[in-house]
Amino acid sequence: MEKPLMIALDFDNLSSVTDFLDAFPDPSQLTVKVGMELFYQAGPAIIADMKKRGCQIFLDLKLFDIPNTVKQAMVQIGQLGVNYVTVHSLGGSAMLSAAKAGLAEGSAASNQPVPALLAVTELTSISDDVLKNEQHAALPMQEQVLALATMANQAGCDGVICSALELKTLRQHLQPDFLCVVPGIRMKADQSGDQVRVASPDQAAKDGASAIVVGRPITKAADPVAAWHRYQATWQNN
């Protein structure tokens, strides 16, 4: 799909994931996000299951360590056959370049396509106050995210994770094919939960998002399939 809607599988066990995906008539239409909670519980087996179902897979482990450690971890991840992976841009350009090299090495070893490498800029739970008074960043949020995205681009990343509030700024300064993947997506009627910088799917589409990530508004809905269709319609038609 040209504009993926990535479902964050915020479950703590494989059985709940199976029940959720079994409700969808054609899971091959889905792009799913496997985060730390699920991957640390189920391990690579969850990736194998998603691949059997035909899902596109976003493995969101947000690696953040010294360059060599991240590279060797990415060698392993590159062999799994996922479509997207994440690192923290705050790890610096050397770490990002090492991540890219590790992915290429691992993918080649298992004859898999190289996943898109996405650098996390600032988490959507980070407010301007936290950025200034806890992270002690010298730049305001818009400039901070742009600086991190520019560095990630120069280091060979394929895109970034950012909030919808920074999309317009990024699109003004980065090439059109640089991916901007946006979490914190909620319909206006849905609660924001623990995320601060949120937006609706139609607003993210209009401002230039390449993909959006939706979790609990779909996974915790009374009818997850209907909720997915509702978000899809709003996202794809703008």
JSON list of C-alpha atoms in Angstrom, two decimals:
[
{"chain": "A", "resi": 1, "resn": "MET", "atom": "CA", "xyz": [0.00, 0.00, 0.00]},
{"chain": "A", "resi": 2, "resn": "GLU", "atom": "CA", "xyz": [1.34, 3.40, -0.96]},
{"chain": "A", "resi": 3, "resn": "LYS", "atom": "CA", "xyz": [0.39, 5.05, 2.34]},
{"chain": "A", "resi": 4, "resn": "PRO", "atom": "CA", "xyz": [0.60, 2.45, 5.11]},
{"chain": "A", "resi": 5, "resn": "LEU", "atom": "CA", "xyz": [-1.54, 2.61, 8.21]},
{"chain": "A", "resi": 6, "resn": "MET", "atom": "CA", "xyz": [0.59, 0.76, 10.74]},
{"chain": "A", "resi": 7, "resn": "ILE", "atom": "CA", "xyz": [-1.35, -0.96, 13.53]},
{"chain": "A", "resi": 8, "resn": "ALA", "atom": "CA", "xyz": [0.61, -0.92, 16.79]},
{"chain": "A", "resi": 9, "resn": "LEU", "atom": "CA", "xyz": [0.12, -4.39, 18.23]},
{"chain": "A", "resi": 10, "resn": "ASP", "atom": "CA", "xyz": [0.22, -3.31, 21.87]},
{"chain": "A", "resi": 11, "resn": "PHE", "atom": "CA", "xyz": [-0.34, -6.77, 23.31]},
{"chain": "A", "resi": 12, "resn": "ASP", "atom": "CA", "xyz": [1.79, -8.66, 25.81]},
{"chain": "A", "resi": 13, "resn": "ASN", "atom": "CA", "xyz": [1.38, -12.15, 24.37]},
{"chain": "A", "resi": 14, "resn": "LEU", "atom": "CA", "xyz": [1.12, -13.98, 21.06]},
{"chain": "A", "resi": 15, "resn": "SER", "atom": "CA", "xyz": [-2.33, -15.38, 21.81]},
{"chain": "A", "resi": 16, "resn": "SER", "atom": "CA", "xyz": [-3.88, -11.91, 21.98]},
{"chain": "A", "resi": 17, "resn": "VAL", "atom": "CA", "xyz": [-2.21, -10.97, 18.71]},
{"chain": "A", "resi": 18, "resn": "THR", "atom": "CA", "xyz": [-3.55, -14.12, 17.06]},
{"chain": "A", "resi": 19, "resn": "ASP", "atom": "CA", "xyz": [-7.08, -13.38, 18.26]},
{"chain": "A", "resi": 20, "resn": "PHE", "atom": "CA", "xyz": [-6.83, -9.81, 16.99]},
{"chain": "A", "resi": 21, "resn": "LEU", "atom": "CA", "xyz": [-5.50, -10.71, 13.53]},
{"chain": "A", "resi": 22, "resn": "ASP", "atom": "CA", "xyz": [-7.88, -13.64, 13.09]},
{"chain": "A", "resi": 23, "resn": "ALA", "atom": "CA", "xyz": [-10.72, -11.11, 13.04]},
{"chain": "A", "resi": 24, "resn": "PHE", "atom": "CA", "xyz": [-9.42, -9.63, 9.79]},
{"chain": "A", "resi": 25, "resn": "PRO", "atom": "CA", "xyz": [-10.54, -11.48, 6.63]},
{"chain": "A", "resi": 26, "resn": "ASP", "atom": "CA", "xyz": [-7.30, -10.63, 4.79]},
{"chain": "A", "resi": 27, "resn": "PRO", "atom": "CA", "xyz": [-4.33, -9.88, 7.10]},
{"chain": "A", "resi": 28, "resn": "SER", "atom": "CA", "xyz": [-2.12, -9.40, 4.05]},
{"chain": "A", "resi": 29, "resn": "GLN", "atom": "CA", "xyz": [-3.72, -5.95, 3.73]},
{"chain": "A", "resi": 30, "resn": "LEU", "atom": "CA", "xyz": [-2.27, -4.95, 7.08]},
{"chain": "A", "resi": 31, "resn": "THR", "atom": "CA", "xyz": [0.94, -3.27, 8.13]},
{"chain": "A", "resi": 32, "resn": "VAL", "atom": "CA", "xyz": [1.62, -4.14, 11.76]},
{"chain": "A", "resi": 33, "resn": "LYS", "atom": "CA", "xyz": [4.00, -2.63, 14.29]},
{"chain": "A", "resi": 34, "resn": "VAL", "atom": "CA", "xyz": [5.74, -5.01, 16.68]},
{"chain": "A", "resi": 35, "resn": "GLY", "atom": "CA", "xyz": [7.17, -3.05, 19.58]},
{"chain": "A", "resi": 36, "resn": "MET", "atom": "CA", "xyz": [9.31, -3.85, 22.58]},
{"chain": "A", "resi": 37, "resn": "GLU", "atom": "CA", "xyz": [6.56, -5.25, 24.79]},
{"chain": "A", "resi": 38, "resn": "LEU", "atom": "CA", "xyz": [5.50, -7.89, 22.29]},
{"chain": "A", "resi": 39, "resn": "PHE", "atom": "CA", "xyz": [8.93, -8.69, 20.84]},
{"chain": "A", "resi": 40, "resn": "TYR", "atom": "CA", "xyz": [10.53, -9.14, 24.25]},
{"chain": "A", "resi": 41, "resn": "GLN", "atom": "CA", "xyz": [7.73, -11.55, 25.20]},
{"chain": "A", "resi": 42, "resn": "ALA", "atom": "CA", "xyz": [7.37, -13.56, 21.98]},
{"chain": "A", "resi": 43, "resn": "GLY", "atom": "CA", "xyz": [10.75, -13.03, 20.28]},
{"chain": "A", "resi": 44, "resn": "PRO", "atom": "CA", "xyz": [11.40, -13.66, 16.57]},
{"chain": "A", "resi": 45, "resn": "ALA", "atom": "CA", "xyz": [8.51, -16.16, 16.49]},
{"chain": "A", "resi": 46, "resn": "ILE", "atom": "CA", "xyz": [6.10, -13.24, 16.29]},
{"chain": "A", "resi": 47, "resn": "ILE", "atom": "CA", "xyz": [7.84, -12.02, 13.14]},
{"chain": "A", "resi": 48, "resn": "ALA", "atom": "CA", "xyz": [7.61, -15.47, 11.55]},
{"chain": "A", "resi": 49, "resn": "ASP", "atom": "CA", "xyz": [3.89, -15.58, 12.31]},
{"chain": "A", "resi": 50, "resn": "MET", "atom": "CA", "xyz": [3.29, -12.13, 10.81]},
{"chain": "A", "resi": 51, "resn": "LYS", "atom": "CA", "xyz": [5.20, -13.10, 7.66]},
{"chain": "A", "resi": 52, "resn": "LYS", "atom": "CA", "xyz": [3.08, -16.25, 7.22]},
{"chain": "A", "resi": 53, "resn": "ARG", "atom": "CA", "xyz": [-0.02, -14.07, 7.32]},
{"chain": "A", "resi": 54, "resn": "GLY", "atom": "CA", "xyz": [1.43, -11.82, 4.63]},
{"chain": "A", "resi": 55, "resn": "CYS", "atom": "CA", "xyz": [1.57, -8.70, 6.78]},
{"chain": "A", "resi": 56, "resn": "GLN", "atom": "CA", "xyz": [4.01, -5.88, 6.22]},
{"chain": "A", "resi": 57, "resn": "ILE", "atom": "CA", "xyz": [6.05, -5.62, 9.43]},
{"chain": "A", "resi": 58, "resn": "PHE", "atom": "CA", "xyz": [7.40, -2.60, 11.28]},
{"chain": "A", "resi": 59, "resn": "LEU", "atom": "CA", "xyz": [9.80, -3.79, 14.01]},
{"chain": "A", "resi": 60, "resn": "ASP", "atom": "CA", "xyz": [9.99, -0.88, 16.43]},
{"chain": "A", "resi": 61, "resn": "LEU", "atom": "CA", "xyz": [12.79, -1.58, 18.91]},
{"chain": "A", "resi": 62, "resn": "LYS", "atom": "CA", "xyz": [14.34, 1.92, 18.88]},
{"chain": "A", "resi": 63, "resn": "LEU", "atom": "CA", "xyz": [17.95, 0.82, 19.16]},
{"chain": "A", "resi": 64, "resn": "PHE", "atom": "CA", "xyz": [20.20, 3.23, 21.04]},
{"chain": "A", "resi": 65, "resn": "ASP", "atom": "CA", "xyz": [23.74, 2.19, 21.95]},
{"chain": "A", "resi": 66, "resn": "ILE", "atom": "CA", "xyz": [27.33, 2.55, 20.79]},
{"chain": "A", "resi": 67, "resn": "PRO", "atom": "CA", "xyz": [27.73, 2.18, 17.00]},
{"chain": "A", "resi": 68, "resn": "ASN", "atom": "CA", "xyz": [29.25, -1.31, 16.97]},
{"chain": "A", "resi": 69, "resn": "THR", "atom": "CA", "xyz": [26.59, -2.74, 19.27]},
{"chain": "A", "resi": 70, "resn": "VAL", "atom": "CA", "xyz": [23.81, -1.27, 17.16]},
{"chain": "A", "resi": 71, "resn": "LYS", "atom": "CA", "xyz": [25.43, -2.52, 13.97]},
{"chain": "A", "resi": 72, "resn": "GLN", "atom": "CA", "xyz": [25.65, -6.10, 15.25]},
{"chain": "A", "resi": 73, "resn": "ALA", "atom": "CA", "xyz": [22.06, -5.98, 16.47]},
{"chain": "A", "resi": 74, "resn": "MET", "atom": "CA", "xyz": [20.95, -4.75, 13.05]},
{"chain": "A", "resi": 75, "resn": "VAL", "atom": "CA", "xyz": [22.80, -7.64, 11.38]},
{"chain": "A", "resi": 76, "resn": "GLN", "atom": "CA", "xyz": [20.45, -9.94, 13.29]},
{"chain": "A", "resi": 77, "resn": "ILE", "atom": "CA", "xyz": [17.36, -7.84, 12.58]},
{"chain": "A", "resi": 78, "resn": "GLY", "atom": "CA", "xyz": [18.23, -7.66, 8.89]},
{"chain": "A", "resi": 79, "resn": "GLN", "atom": "CA", "xyz": [17.85, -11.43, 8.66]},
{"chain": "A", "resi": 80, "resn": "LEU", "atom": "CA", "xyz": [14.25, -11.42, 9.92]},
{"chain": "A", "resi": 81, "resn": "GLY", "atom": "CA", "xyz": [12.64, -10.13, 6.73]},
{"chain": "A", "resi": 82, "resn": "VAL", "atom": "CA", "xyz": [10.84, -7.15, 8.26]},
{"chain": "A", "resi": 83, "resn": "ASN", "atom": "CA", "xyz": [10.01, -4.01, 6.28]},
{"chain": "A", "resi": 84, "resn": "TYR", "atom": "CA", "xyz": [10.80, -1.17, 8.70]},
{"chain": "A", "resi": 85, "resn": "VAL", "atom": "CA", "xyz": [13.05, -0.83, 11.76]},
{"chain": "A", "resi": 86, "resn": "THR", "atom": "CA", "xyz": [13.87, 2.02, 14.16]},
{"chain": "A", "resi": 87, "resn": "VAL", "atom": "CA", "xyz": [16.84, 3.59, 15.90]},
{"chain": "A", "resi": 88, "resn": "HIS", "atom": "CA", "xyz": [17.08, 6.69, 18.11]},
{"chain": "A", "resi": 89, "resn": "SER", "atom": "CA", "xyz": [18.51, 9.65, 16.21]},
{"chain": "A", "resi": 90, "resn": "LEU", "atom": "CA", "xyz": [19.98, 10.98, 19.46]},
{"chain": "A", "resi": 91, "resn": "GLY", "atom": "CA", "xyz": [22.54, 8.19, 19.18]},
{"chain": "A", "resi": 92, "resn": "GLY", "atom": "CA", "xyz": [24.34, 10.32, 16.61]},
{"chain": "A", "resi": 93, "resn": "SER", "atom": "CA", "xyz": [25.36, 10.03, 12.99]},
{"chain": "A", "resi": 94, "resn": "ALA", "atom": "CA", "xyz": [28.01, 7.34, 13.54]},
{"chain": "A", "resi": 95, "resn": "MET", "atom": "CA", "xyz": [25.44, 5.10, 15.21]},
{"chain": "A", "resi": 96, "resn": "LEU", "atom": "CA", "xyz": [22.89, 5.71, 12.45]},
{"chain": "A", "resi": 97, "resn": "SER", "atom": "CA", "xyz": [25.42, 4.90, 9.72]},
{"chain": "A", "resi": 98, "resn": "ALA", "atom": "CA", "xyz": [26.43, 1.74, 11.59]},
{"chain": "A", "resi": 99, "resn": "ALA", "atom": "CA", "xyz": [22.78, 0.71, 11.84]},
{"chain": "A", "resi": 100, "resn": "LYS", "atom": "CA", "xyz": [22.36, 1.10, 8.10]},
{"chain": "A", "resi": 101, "resn": "ALA", "atom": "CA", "xyz": [25.48, -0.98, 7.43]},
{"chain": "A", "resi": 102, "resn": "GLY", "atom": "CA", "xyz": [24.34, -3.71, 9.80]},
{"chain": "A", "resi": 103, "resn": "LEU", "atom": "CA", "xyz": [20.94, -3.93, 8.15]},
{"chain": "A", "resi": 104, "resn": "ALA", "atom": "CA", "xyz": [22.50, -4.26, 4.72]},
{"chain": "A", "resi": 105, "resn": "GLU", "atom": "CA", "xyz": [24.86, -6.98, 5.94]},
{"chain": "A", "resi": 106, "resn": "GLY", "atom": "CA", "xyz": [22.16, -8.99, 7.67]},
{"chain": "A", "resi": 107, "resn": "SER", "atom": "CA", "xyz": [19.71, -8.71, 4.79]},
{"chain": "A", "resi": 108, "resn": "ALA", "atom": "CA", "xyz": [22.32, -9.83, 2.28]},
{"chain": "A", "resi": 109, "resn": "ALA", "atom": "CA", "xyz": [23.22, -12.84, 4.44]},
{"chain": "A", "resi": 110, "resn": "SER", "atom": "CA", "xyz": [19.62, -14.08, 4.35]},
{"chain": "A", "resi": 111, "resn": "ASN", "atom": "CA", "xyz": [18.75, -12.84, 0.85]},
{"chain": "A", "resi": 112, "resn": "GLN", "atom": "CA", "xyz": [16.14, -10.44, 2.22]},
{"chain": "A", "resi": 113, "resn": "PRO", "atom": "CA", "xyz": [15.30, -6.90, 1.05]},
{"chain": "A", "resi": 114, "resn": "VAL", "atom": "CA", "xyz": [16.91, -4.25, 3.25]},
{"chain": "A", "resi": 115, "resn": "PRO", "atom": "CA", "xyz": [14.33, -2.80, 5.66]},
{"chain": "A", "resi": 116, "resn": "ALA", "atom": "CA", "xyz": [13.69, 0.93, 5.69]},
{"chain": "A", "resi": 117, "resn": "LEU", "atom": "CA", "xyz": [15.67, 2.49, 8.53]},
{"chain": "A", "resi": 118, "resn": "LEU", "atom": "CA", "xyz": [13.63, 5.04, 10.48]},
{"chain": "A", "resi": 119, "resn": "ALA", "atom": "CA", "xyz": [15.21, 7.35, 13.04]},
{"chain": "A", "resi": 120, "resn": "VAL", "atom": "CA", "xyz": [13.12, 8.39, 16.03]},
{"chain": "A", "resi": 121, "resn": "THR", "atom": "CA", "xyz": [13.37, 12.16, 16.51]},
{"chain": "A", "resi": 122, "resn": "GLU", "atom": "CA", "xyz": [11.49, 13.17, 19.67]},
{"chain": "A", "resi": 123, "resn": "LEU", "atom": "CA", "xyz": [8.90, 10.82, 21.12]},
{"chain": "A", "resi": 124, "resn": "THR", "atom": "CA", "xyz": [5.31, 12.03, 20.87]},
{"chain": "A", "resi": 125, "resn": "SER", "atom": "CA", "xyz": [5.16, 11.87, 24.67]},
{"chain": "A", "resi": 126, "resn": "ILE", "atom": "CA", "xyz": [7.80, 14.62, 24.91]},
{"chain": "A", "resi": 127, "resn": "SER", "atom": "CA", "xyz": [6.37, 18.08, 25.49]},
{"chain": "A", "resi": 128, "resn": "ASP", "atom": "CA", "xyz": [8.08, 21.41, 24.91]},
{"chain": "A", "resi": 129, "resn": "ASP", "atom": "CA", "xyz": [8.56, 21.69, 28.67]},
{"chain": "A", "resi": 130, "resn": "VAL", "atom": "CA", "xyz": [10.28, 18.30, 28.92]},
{"chain": "A", "resi": 131, "resn": "LEU", "atom": "CA", "xyz": [12.45, 19.09, 25.89]},
{"chain": "A", "resi": 132, "resn": "LYS", "atom": "CA", "xyz": [13.65, 22.32, 27.49]},
{"chain": "A", "resi": 133, "resn": "ASN", "atom": "CA", "xyz": [13.82, 21.51, 31.19]},
{"chain": "A", "resi": 134, "resn": "GLU", "atom": "CA", "xyz": [14.63, 17.79, 31.27]},
{"chain": "A", "resi": 135, "resn": "GLN", "atom": "CA", "xyz": [16.50, 17.13, 28.03]},
{"chain": "A", "resi": 136, "resn": "HIS", "atom": "CA", "xyz": [17.99, 20.63, 28.18]},
{"chain": "A", "resi": 137, "resn": "ALA", "atom": "CA", "xyz": [17.81, 20.93, 24.40]},
{"chain": "A", "resi": 138, "resn": "ALA", "atom": "CA", "xyz": [19.04, 24.26, 23.07]},
{"chain": "A", "resi": 139, "resn": "LEU", "atom": "CA", "xyz": [16.51, 24.24, 20.22]},
{"chain": "A", "resi": 140, "resn": "PRO", "atom": "CA", "xyz": [12.71, 24.53, 20.33]},
{"chain": "A", "resi": 141, "resn": "MET", "atom": "CA", "xyz": [10.78, 21.42, 19.25]},
{"chain": "A", "resi": 142, "resn": "GLN", "atom": "CA", "xyz": [10.35, 22.26, 15.56]},
{"chain": "A", "resi": 143, "resn": "GLU", "atom": "CA", "xyz": [14.04, 23.08, 15.10]},
{"chain": "A", "resi": 144, "resn": "GLN", "atom": "CA", "xyz": [15.15, 20.13, 17.23]},
{"chain": "A", "resi": 145, "resn": "VAL", "atom": "CA", "xyz": [13.16, 17.63, 15.15]},
{"chain": "A", "resi": 146, "resn": "LEU", "atom": "CA", "xyz": [14.37, 19.20, 11.90]},
{"chain": "A", "resi": 147, "resn": "ALA", "atom": "CA", "xyz": [18.00, 19.05, 13.05]},
{"chain": "A", "resi": 148, "resn": "LEU", "atom": "CA", "xyz": [17.69, 15.39, 14.03]},
{"chain": "A", "resi": 149, "resn": "ALA", "atom": "CA", "xyz": [15.88, 14.51, 10.79]},
{"chain": "A", "resi": 150, "resn": "THR", "atom": "CA", "xyz": [18.50, 16.29, 8.69]},
{"chain": "A", "resi": 151, "resn": "MET", "atom": "CA", "xyz": [21.28, 14.41, 10.46]},
{"chain": "A", "resi": 152, "resn": "ALA", "atom": "CA", "xyz": [19.43, 11.11, 9.98]},
{"chain": "A", "resi": 153, "resn": "ASN", "atom": "CA", "xyz": [19.00, 11.82, 6.28]},
{"chain": "A", "resi": 154, "resn": "GLN", "atom": "CA", "xyz": [22.69, 12.59, 5.88]},
{"chain": "A", "resi": 155, "resn": "ALA", "atom": "CA", "xyz": [23.62, 9.41, 7.78]},
{"chain": "A", "resi": 156, "resn": "GLY", "atom": "CA", "xyz": [21.68, 7.24, 5.31]},
{"chain": "A", "resi": 157, "resn": "CYS", "atom": "CA", "xyz": [18.38, 6.70, 7.08]},
{"chain": "A", "resi": 158, "resn": "ASP", "atom": "CA", "xyz": [15.31, 6.27, 4.91]},
{"chain": "A", "resi": 159, "resn": "GLY", "atom": "CA", "xyz": [13.07, 8.37, 7.10]},
{"chain": "A", "resi": 160, "resn": "VAL", "atom": "CA", "xyz": [12.11, 9.45, 10.58]},
{"chain": "A", "resi": 161, "resn": "ILE", "atom": "CA", "xyz": [9.49, 8.98, 13.23]},
{"chain": "A", "resi": 162, "resn": "CYS", "atom": "CA", "xyz": [8.03, 12.38, 14.08]},
{"chain": "A", "resi": 163, "resn": "SER", "atom": "CA", "xyz": [4.80, 13.90, 15.31]},
{"chain": "A", "resi": 164, "resn": "ALA", "atom": "CA", "xyz": [2.35, 15.44, 12.85]},
{"chain": "A", "resi": 165, "resn": "LEU", "atom": "CA", "xyz": [3.13, 18.85, 14.32]},
{"chain": "A", "resi": 166, "resn": "GLU", "atom": "CA", "xyz": [6.58, 18.83, 12.69]},
{"chain": "A", "resi": 167, "resn": "LEU", "atom": "CA", "xyz": [5.50, 17.52, 9.29]},
{"chain": "A", "resi": 168, "resn": "LYS", "atom": "CA", "xyz": [5.19, 20.84, 7.49]},
{"chain": "A", "resi": 169, "resn": "THR", "atom": "CA", "xyz": [8.66, 21.89, 8.61]},
{"chain": "A", "resi": 170, "resn": "LEU", "atom": "CA", "xyz": [10.24, 18.61, 7.54]},
{"chain": "A", "resi": 171, "resn": "ARG", "atom": "CA", "xyz": [8.52, 18.63, 4.16]},
{"chain": "A", "resi": 172, "resn": "GLN", "atom": "CA", "xyz": [9.85, 22.12, 3.48]},
{"chain": "A", "resi": 173, "resn": "HIS", "atom": "CA", "xyz": [13.46, 21.04, 4.04]},
{"chain": "A", "resi": 174, "resn": "LEU", "atom": "CA", "xyz": [13.77, 17.34, 3.08]},
{"chain": "A", "resi": 175, "resn": "GLN", "atom": "CA", "xyz": [13.28, 15.51, -0.20]},
{"chain": "A", "resi": 176, "resn": "PRO", "atom": "CA", "xyz": [9.78, 14.15, -0.99]},
{"chain": "A", "resi": 177, "resn": "ASP", "atom": "CA", "xyz": [10.82, 10.48, -0.82]},
{"chain": "A", "resi": 178, "resn": "PHE", "atom": "CA", "xyz": [12.23, 10.80, 2.71]},
{"chain": "A", "resi": 179, "resn": "LEU", "atom": "CA", "xyz": [9.74, 8.91, 4.88]},
{"chain": "A", "resi": 180, "resn": "CYS", "atom": "CA", "xyz": [7.88, 10.68, 7.68]},
{"chain": "A", "resi": 181, "resn": "VAL", "atom": "CA", "xyz": [6.13, 8.09, 9.83]},
{"chain": "A", "resi": 182, "resn": "VAL", "atom": "CA", "xyz": [3.75, 9.61, 12.35]},
{"chain": "A", "resi": 183, "resn": "PRO", "atom": "CA", "xyz": [2.56, 7.99, 15.60]},
{"chain": "A", "resi": 184, "resn": "GLY", "atom": "CA", "xyz": [0.19, 9.68, 18.03]},
{"chain": "A", "resi": 185, "resn": "ILE", "atom": "CA", "xyz": [-2.69, 9.47, 15.56]},
{"chain": "A", "resi": 186, "resn": "ARG", "atom": "CA", "xyz": [-6.17, 9.82, 17.04]},
{"chain": "A", "resi": 187, "resn": "MET", "atom": "CA", "xyz": [-9.56, 10.76, 15.71]},
{"chain": "A", "resi": 188, "resn": "LYS", "atom": "CA", "xyz": [-10.73, 13.90, 17.44]},
{"chain": "A", "resi": 189, "resn": "ALA", "atom": "CA", "xyz": [-13.26, 11.84, 19.39]},
{"chain": "A", "resi": 190, "resn": "ASP", "atom": "CA", "xyz": [-10.58, 9.48, 20.75]},
{"chain": "A", "resi": 191, "resn": "GLN", "atom": "CA", "xyz": [-8.52, 10.20, 23.85]},
{"chain": "A", "resi": 192, "resn": "SER", "atom": "CA", "xyz": [-4.85, 11.07, 23.43]},
{"chain": "A", "resi": 193, "resn": "GLY", "atom": "CA", "xyz": [-3.73, 8.78, 26.28]},
{"chain": "A", "resi": 194, "resn": "ASP", "atom": "CA", "xyz": [-0.07, 9.27, 27.24]},
{"chain": "A", "resi": 195, "resn": "GLN", "atom": "CA", "xyz": [0.90, 10.99, 23.99]},
{"chain": "A", "resi": 196, "resn": "VAL", "atom": "CA", "xyz": [1.16, 14.77, 23.94]},
{"chain": "A", "resi": 197, "resn": "ARG", "atom": "CA", "xyz": [1.80, 15.75, 20.31]},
{"chain": "A", "resi": 198, "resn": "VAL", "atom": "CA", "xyz": [-1.13, 14.10, 18.52]},
{"chain": "A", "resi": 199, "resn": "ALA", "atom": "CA", "xyz": [-3.11, 14.66, 15.31]},
{"chain": "A", "resi": 200, "resn": "SER", "atom": "CA", "xyz": [-5.98, 13.17, 13.33]},
{"chain": "A", "resi": 201, "resn": "PRO", "atom": "CA", "xyz": [-5.26, 10.92, 10.32]},
{"chain": "A", "resi": 202, "resn": "ASP", "atom": "CA", "xyz": [-6.69, 13.42, 7.82]},
{"chain": "A", "resi": 203, "resn": "GLN", "atom": "CA", "xyz": [-4.52, 16.22, 9.19]},
{"chain": "A", "resi": 204, "resn": "ALA", "atom": "CA", "xyz": [-1.42, 14.00, 9.02]},
{"chain": "A", "resi": 205, "resn": "ALA", "atom": "CA", "xyz": [-2.25, 13.14, 5.40]},
{"chain": "A", "resi": 206, "resn": "LYS", "atom": "CA", "xyz": [-2.72, 16.77, 4.41]},
{"chain": "A", "resi": 207, "resn": "ASP", "atom": "CA", "xyz": [0.56, 17.78, 6.05]},
{"chain": "A", "resi": 208, "resn": "GLY", "atom": "CA", "xyz": [2.60, 15.14, 4.20]},
{"chain": "A", "resi": 209, "resn": "ALA", "atom": "CA", "xyz": [2.88, 12.01, 6.34]},
{"chain": "A", "resi": 210, "resn": "SER", "atom": "CA", "xyz": [4.21, 8.95, 4.52]},
{"chain": "A", "resi": 211, "resn": "ALA", "atom": "CA", "xyz": [2.63, 6.53, 7.00]},
{"chain": "A", "resi": 212, "resn": "ILE", "atom": "CA", "xyz": [0.74, 6.73, 10.28]},
{"chain": "A", "resi": 213, "resn": "VAL", "atom": "CA", "xyz": [0.78, 4.54, 13.37]},
{"chain": "A", "resi": 214, "resn": "VAL", "atom": "CA", "xyz": [-2.46, 3.79, 15.23]},
{"chain": "A", "resi": 215, "resn": "GLY", "atom": "CA", "xyz": [-2.58, 1.59, 18.30]},
{"chain": "A", "resi": 216, "resn": "ARG", "atom": "CA", "xyz": [-5.19, 1.51, 21.03]},
{"chain": "A", "resi": 217, "resn": "PRO", "atom": "CA", "xyz": [-7.97, 3.28, 19.08]},
{"chain": "A", "resi": 218, "resn": "ILE", "atom": "CA", "xyz": [-7.97, 0.16, 16.87]},
{"chain": "A", "resi": 219, "resn": "THR", "atom": "CA", "xyz": [-6.66, -2.64, 19.10]},
{"chain": "A", "resi": 220, "resn": "LYS", "atom": "CA", "xyz": [-8.84, -1.72, 22.08]},
{"chain": "A", "resi": 221, "resn": "ALA", "atom": "CA", "xyz": [-11.95, -0.87, 20.04]},
{"chain": "A", "resi": 222, "resn": "ALA", "atom": "CA", "xyz": [-15.14, -2.88, 20.55]},
{"chain": "A", "resi": 223, "resn": "ASP", "atom": "CA", "xyz": [-14.95, -3.73, 16.83]},
{"chain": "A", "resi": 224, "resn": "PRO", "atom": "CA", "xyz": [-11.28, -3.49, 15.75]},
{"chain": "A", "resi": 225, "resn": "VAL", "atom": "CA", "xyz": [-12.01, -4.26, 12.09]},
{"chain": "A", "resi": 226, "resn": "ALA", "atom": "CA", "xyz": [-14.59, -1.47, 11.90]},
{"chain": "A", "resi": 227, "resn": "ALA", "atom": "CA", "xyz": [-12.19, 0.90, 13.66]},
{"chain": "A", "resi": 228, "resn": "TRP", "atom": "CA", "xyz": [-9.43, 0.01, 11.18]},
{"chain": "A", "resi": 229, "resn": "HIS", "atom": "CA", "xyz": [-11.75, 0.72, 8.26]},
{"chain": "A", "resi": 230, "resn": "ARG", "atom": "CA", "xyz": [-12.75, 4.04, 9.82]},
{"chain": "A", "resi": 231, "resn": "TYR", "atom": "CA", "xyz": [-9.13, 5.16, 10.23]},
{"chain": "A", "resi": 232, "resn": "GLN", "atom": "CA", "xyz": [-8.19, 3.84, 6.80]},
{"chain": "A", "resi": 233, "resn": "ALA", "atom": "CA", "xyz": [-10.96, 5.76, 5.10]},
{"chain": "A", "resi": 234, "resn": "THR", "atom": "CA", "xyz": [-9.96, 9.01, 6.76]},
{"chain": "A", "resi": 235, "resn": "TRP", "atom": "CA", "xyz": [-6.24, 8.45, 6.09]},
{"chain": "A", "resi": 236, "resn": "GLN", "atom": "CA", "xyz": [-6.39, 7.20, 2.50]},
{"chain": "A", "resi": 237, "resn": "ASN", "atom": "CA", "xyz": [-8.97, 9.71, 1.26]},
{"chain": "A", "resi": 238, "resn": "ASN", "atom": "CA", "xyz": [-6.98, 12.83, 2.13]}
]
